Amino acid sequence: MTATTYRTGADARISVEQWIRMYRRMVSIRRFEEQVNELYTRALMPGLAHLYIGEEAVAVGICEALRSDDYITSTHRGHGHCLAKGASPDRMFAELLGKEAGYCRGKGGSMHIADPATGNLGANAIVAGSMGIATGAAFSAKRLRTNRVVVCFFGEGALGQGVLYEVMNLAQLWKLPVIYVCENNLYNEYTHYSETTAGDILARATAFGLSAESVDGQDVRLVHEAAARLVEASRQGKGPAFLMCKTYRYHGHHVGDINREYYRSKQEEQGWKTERDPIQRLRDWLIKENLTDAASLDRIDSEAKTEIEKAVEFALAAPYPKPGEVDQDVYA
Amino acid sequence: MPEAVRELTFAQAVREALAEEMRRDERVCILGEDVAEAGTPFKVLSGLVEEFGKERVLDTPISEAGFTGLAVGAAMTGIRPVVDIMFGDFITLTMDQMVNQAAKVHYMSGGKWKVPMVMRTTLGATRRSAAQHSQSLHAWFSHVPGLKVILPSTPYDAKGLLKTAIRDENPCVFFEDKMMYKLRGPVPEEEYTIPLGKADVKRAGRDITIVATSSMVQVALGAATLLEESGISAEVIDPRTTWPLDEKTLIESAKKTSRAIVVDEGYVRYGVTAEIAAVISAGAFYNLDAPVKRIGAMHVPIPFSPPLEDLTVPTENVVFEAARELCAHA
Ligand SMILES: Cc1ncc(C[n+]2csc(CCOP(=O)(O)OP(=O)(O)O)c2C)c(N)n1
């Protein structure tokens, strides 16, 4: 660590540079997602996308605790995870537009970004679809002694899938280095999670002997602190863990989900946006603690905006894959 | 059909079938993700929870295996469940419940238990939804004895077939092409049902038989119009159910025209087109002037990128060209 400013308590080991990096990442993700919405609205993006706006602190706080060769698996709401793990926005946009320059040559699209270079095993459009994959990557890490840790991101809707309980059992039996990160944004599509989820969520993990905790997912400092601790323990051979991050998606389930009042109120949405915004919170804290000033953060904001705008331009100008691409890569 | 027959969309026809059956029979209930207030992402079920209440239109957790299995047990014991699997791609999660349980219970129990349930789900590509939300996997269920598989191609058929499926004493799987929900067509106000296992001649013709399923019926009809312009008279037949299969109608038509093409949006290899082509080849062997031609999805996972995705599904032009080629056979 290079910085000289250290914080106390939970923030003890985090340098100012790291906080600034996390701030920049969160802002980038938000600008990225705003552009995705824009592309959809202007009918420039094929299909739909599930925006991560509001949940940025989860991906960023957690990925900041990972090595670049650690693995993640992601979900249909995955842009934030991929960016936080180091994906570059231009190739992400290219993928979302189905272009050859995209991470998956345009074959995957919004819900399937994968990138071995950043340890991204892939986003998955099947709810709970990557739980086996994440656990298997942890098996490899242990077996091959790479000392890697795997983070399996999933929404609270995935708690409904039985495979989670099968892999948590396996991971605990075999002490695999995997962290199951449940992003509880309160809604499975259009249904409040309390209508689909019985009992105590953390108890589902502790029943298998995993250490399990819950954290305010709108506070990147708390998310990061918990993640750093759990990842380190897992890396040291203590086995799997379960982390629930309480969060909120500001937009609809997907970009086309505009009229939402039948399942949640505008007031509720407004409350989360104005009182618990993760970017604003970090910003306020950084300034209050005199770790930086508003002007520096404004500069980051505008740099992020420019970067994202350039990335969109790149993707819009990029060519589609050639027709011959269609039957490539069915087999290795 | 009488003149001013009312028109409904495919989605409205499905909803009306469910509503009528739920009014007729208290035991019918709907289970699935976001089926109540949300009325499913495709809004097919909008309004049903308002009429029938949350006891009969039940939002489930995202637990396809669990609620499908529950439906099997409920069907065995006095309920007539209609299970909603949002995307056909997710039937994979229900496979044990459908294949090893629902399909087997009646036979294994020596005919003692029955499983009168319906699974409604989707198929079809071109929605730019990529490889896990675009598949047409109806051949999987068609392979399993004990299951009936229904593939409506019009609002009229959707309504009549769904009502029959709900009244059937066996597990039935009902596939709706998600790209057809807005398709409009005549649906009479009066009550009607359509038997399972009865093909429908969607257009009569002399020179070639085009057997098509689900949304491929529209593609085949489009191709038939093009063919007519080049002087070829095509007969378009929709089997409507892959099992039971109306072999007789298919074979009779092929005998008459002496040429046949089978178009289905599933994969060609080991698929619905393979079965139907085999049935026609065997049944009309001495009358055929050309081998039966099969057209289906390209043998690749469905790609996201629009120019690639469009290459993977059969189109009017592909069917038209194939038909012309077959008709060039002496
Ligand atoms: C197995 C499966 N069932 C259903 C769906 C349809 N679906 C897509 S996202 C979603 C809700 C997921 O909720 P959650 O896991 O909480 O994630 P969130 O969208 O809230 O981020 C559903 C039901 C799916 N993709 N996969």
mmCIF file of N, CA and C and ligand atoms in Angstrom, chain A residues 50 55 75-77 125-128 154-159 161 183-190 249 253, chain B residues 33-34 62-64 86-87 90 93 133, ligand 1:
data_model
loop_
_atom_site.group_PDB
_atom_site.id
_atom_site.type_symbol
_atom_site.label_atom_id
_atom_site.label_comp_id
_atom_site.label_asym_id
_atom_site.label_seq_id
_atom_site.Cartn_x
_atom_site.Cartn_y
_atom_site.Cartn_z
ATOM 1 N N HIS A 50 -30.904 -5.407 -18.052
ATOM 2 C CA HIS A 50 -31.289 -5.252 -16.650
ATOM 3 C C HIS A 50 -30.261 -4.347 -15.990
ATOM 4 N N GLU A 55 -27.142 -0.344 -7.310
ATOM 5 C CA GLU A 55 -26.491 -1.475 -6.637
ATOM 6 C C GLU A 55 -24.961 -1.434 -6.750
ATOM 7 N N THR A 75 -24.749 -12.388 -13.249
ATOM 8 C CA THR A 75 -26.162 -12.693 -13.514
ATOM 9 C C THR A 75 -26.687 -11.890 -14.701
ATOM 10 N N HIS A 76 -27.995 -12.016 -14.919
ATOM 11 C CA HIS A 76 -28.668 -11.194 -15.941
ATOM 12 C C HIS A 76 -28.483 -9.707 -15.651
ATOM 13 N N ARG A 77 -28.329 -9.339 -14.373
ATOM 14 C CA ARG A 77 -28.102 -7.936 -14.010
ATOM 15 C C ARG A 77 -26.593 -7.751 -13.794
ATOM 16 N N ALA A 125 -28.058 -16.002 -17.717
ATOM 17 C CA ALA A 125 -29.452 -15.564 -17.797
ATOM 18 C C ALA A 125 -30.415 -16.555 -17.172
ATOM 19 N N ILE A 126 -29.873 -17.646 -16.658
ATOM 20 C CA ILE A 126 -30.704 -18.578 -15.900
ATOM 21 C C ILE A 126 -30.523 -18.220 -14.429
ATOM 22 N N VAL A 127 -31.612 -17.927 -13.747
ATOM 23 C CA VAL A 127 -31.511 -17.587 -12.331
ATOM 24 C C VAL A 127 -30.860 -18.772 -11.600
ATOM 25 N N ALA A 128 -29.785 -18.506 -10.889
ATOM 26 C CA ALA A 128 -28.983 -19.520 -10.190
ATOM 27 C C ALA A 128 -28.157 -20.370 -11.149
ATOM 28 N N PHE A 154 -25.482 -13.390 -7.072
ATOM 29 C CA PHE A 154 -26.843 -13.766 -7.490
ATOM 30 C C PHE A 154 -27.857 -12.894 -6.767
ATOM 31 N N GLY A 155 -29.034 -12.762 -7.367
ATOM 32 C CA GLY A 155 -30.104 -12.001 -6.735
ATOM 33 C C GLY A 155 -30.847 -12.857 -5.731
ATOM 34 N N GLU A 156 -31.594 -12.217 -4.847
ATOM 35 C CA GLU A 156 -32.312 -12.992 -3.821
ATOM 36 C C GLU A 156 -33.352 -13.926 -4.445
ATOM 37 N N GLY A 157 -33.741 -13.643 -5.697
ATOM 38 C CA GLY A 157 -34.674 -14.554 -6.367
ATOM 39 C C GLY A 157 -34.089 -15.947 -6.515
ATOM 40 N N ALA A 158 -32.773 -16.008 -6.635
ATOM 41 C CA ALA A 158 -32.101 -17.297 -6.832
ATOM 42 C C ALA A 158 -32.142 -18.166 -5.575
ATOM 43 N N LEU A 159 -32.529 -17.571 -4.447
ATOM 44 C CA LEU A 159 -32.687 -18.379 -3.231
ATOM 45 C C LEU A 159 -33.762 -19.441 -3.432
ATOM 46 N N GLN A 161 -33.959 -21.449 -5.932
ATOM 47 C CA GLN A 161 -33.471 -22.588 -6.714
ATOM 48 C C GLN A 161 -32.727 -23.588 -5.828
ATOM 49 N N GLU A 183 -27.408 -10.555 -3.657
ATOM 50 C CA GLU A 183 -27.770 -9.137 -3.786
ATOM 51 C C GLU A 183 -29.263 -9.032 -3.581
ATOM 52 N N ASN A 184 -29.635 -8.657 -2.381
ATOM 53 C CA ASN A 184 -31.072 -8.584 -2.095
ATOM 54 C C ASN A 184 -31.592 -7.188 -2.417
ATOM 55 N N ASN A 185 -32.130 -7.051 -3.629
ATOM 56 C CA ASN A 185 -32.701 -5.751 -4.030
ATOM 57 C C ASN A 185 -34.223 -5.737 -3.852
ATOM 58 N N LEU A 186 -34.704 -6.641 -3.060
ATOM 59 C CA LEU A 186 -36.107 -6.716 -2.615
ATOM 60 C C LEU A 186 -37.102 -7.322 -3.606
ATOM 61 N N TYR A 187 -36.768 -7.345 -4.900
ATOM 62 C CA TYR A 187 -37.763 -7.834 -5.869
ATOM 63 C C TYR A 187 -37.220 -8.943 -6.749
ATOM 64 N N ASN A 188 -38.007 -10.010 -6.892
ATOM 65 C CA ASN A 188 -37.772 -11.019 -7.930
ATOM 66 C C ASN A 188 -38.622 -10.524 -9.095
ATOM 67 N N GLU A 189 -38.040 -9.989 -10.081
ATOM 68 C CA GLU A 189 -38.820 -9.368 -11.164
ATOM 69 C C GLU A 189 -39.848 -8.409 -10.576
ATOM 70 N N TYR A 190 -41.128 -8.833 -10.554
ATOM 71 C CA TYR A 190 -42.202 -7.915 -10.176
ATOM 72 C C TYR A 190 -42.878 -8.348 -8.875
ATOM 73 N N ARG A 249 -32.582 -1.756 -6.759
ATOM 74 C CA ARG A 249 -32.393 -1.296 -8.146
ATOM 75 C C ARG A 249 -33.308 -0.105 -8.374
ATOM 76 N N HIS A 253 -37.238 -3.815 -13.587
ATOM 77 C CA HIS A 253 -36.565 -5.115 -13.674
ATOM 78 C C HIS A 253 -35.680 -5.137 -14.918
ATOM 79 N N GLU B 33 -44.171 -17.984 -11.898
ATOM 80 C CA GLU B 33 -43.476 -16.773 -11.457
ATOM 81 C C GLU B 33 -44.140 -15.544 -12.070
ATOM 82 N N ASP B 34 -44.472 -14.587 -11.229
ATOM 83 C CA ASP B 34 -45.062 -13.329 -11.710
ATOM 84 C C ASP B 34 -46.312 -13.542 -12.565
ATOM 85 N N ILE B 62 -38.925 -18.528 -7.520
ATOM 86 C CA ILE B 62 -38.261 -18.943 -8.765
ATOM 87 C C ILE B 62 -37.738 -20.363 -8.532
ATOM 88 N N SER B 63 -38.647 -21.291 -8.520
ATOM 89 C CA SER B 63 -38.355 -22.678 -8.138
ATOM 90 C C SER B 63 -39.074 -23.596 -9.116
ATOM 91 N N GLU B 64 -38.612 -23.623 -10.354
ATOM 92 C CA GLU B 64 -39.343 -24.367 -11.382
ATOM 93 C C GLU B 64 -39.498 -25.840 -11.021
ATOM 94 N N MET B 86 -41.981 -19.514 -17.631
ATOM 95 C CA MET B 86 -41.874 -18.249 -18.348
ATOM 96 C C MET B 86 -41.202 -18.366 -19.725
ATOM 97 N N PHE B 87 -40.058 -18.995 -19.749
ATOM 98 C CA PHE B 87 -39.361 -19.212 -21.013
ATOM 99 C C PHE B 87 -39.161 -20.716 -21.195
ATOM 100 N N PHE B 90 -36.398 -22.787 -19.669
ATOM 101 C CA PHE B 90 -36.358 -23.205 -18.254
ATOM 102 C C PHE B 90 -37.047 -24.552 -18.020
ATOM 103 N N LEU B 93 -35.166 -27.204 -16.116
ATOM 104 C CA LEU B 93 -35.176 -27.289 -14.656
ATOM 105 C C LEU B 93 -36.303 -28.181 -14.144
ATOM 106 N N HIS B 133 -32.645 -17.839 -23.717
ATOM 107 C CA HIS B 133 -34.037 -17.363 -23.712
ATOM 108 C C HIS B 133 -34.673 -17.463 -25.097
HETATM 109 C C1 LIG C 1 -34.507 -20.393 -13.878
HETATM 110 C C2 LIG C 1 -35.083 -19.104 -14.277
HETATM 111 N N1 LIG C 1 -36.361 -18.840 -13.965
HETATM 112 C C3 LIG C 1 -36.901 -17.655 -14.297
HETATM 113 C C4 LIG C 1 -36.171 -16.714 -14.956
HETATM 114 C C5 LIG C 1 -36.799 -15.392 -15.363
HETATM 115 N N2 LIG C 1 -36.239 -14.326 -14.527
HETATM 116 C C6 LIG C 1 -35.229 -13.571 -14.960
HETATM 117 S S1 LIG C 1 -34.689 -12.510 -13.802
HETATM 118 C C7 LIG C 1 -35.843 -13.059 -12.694
HETATM 119 C C8 LIG C 1 -35.908 -12.455 -11.330
HETATM 120 C C9 LIG C 1 -34.616 -12.572 -10.660
HETATM 121 O O1 LIG C 1 -34.682 -11.959 -9.421
HETATM 122 P P1 LIG C 1 -33.367 -11.853 -8.577
HETATM 123 O O2 LIG C 1 -32.644 -13.141 -8.604
HETATM 124 O O3 LIG C 1 -33.739 -11.317 -7.253
HETATM 125 O O4 LIG C 1 -32.464 -10.830 -9.377
HETATM 126 P P2 LIG C 1 -32.750 -9.309 -9.717
HETATM 127 O O5 LIG C 1 -33.419 -9.311 -11.056
HETATM 128 O O6 LIG C 1 -33.602 -8.752 -8.655
HETATM 129 O O7 LIG C 1 -31.420 -8.687 -9.792
HETATM 130 C C10 LIG C 1 -36.616 -14.055 -13.250
HETATM 131 C C11 LIG C 1 -37.724 -14.738 -12.575
HETATM 132 C C12 LIG C 1 -34.845 -17.049 -15.294
HETATM 133 N N3 LIG C 1 -34.070 -16.199 -15.980
HETATM 134 N N4 LIG C 1 -34.316 -18.225 -14.927
#
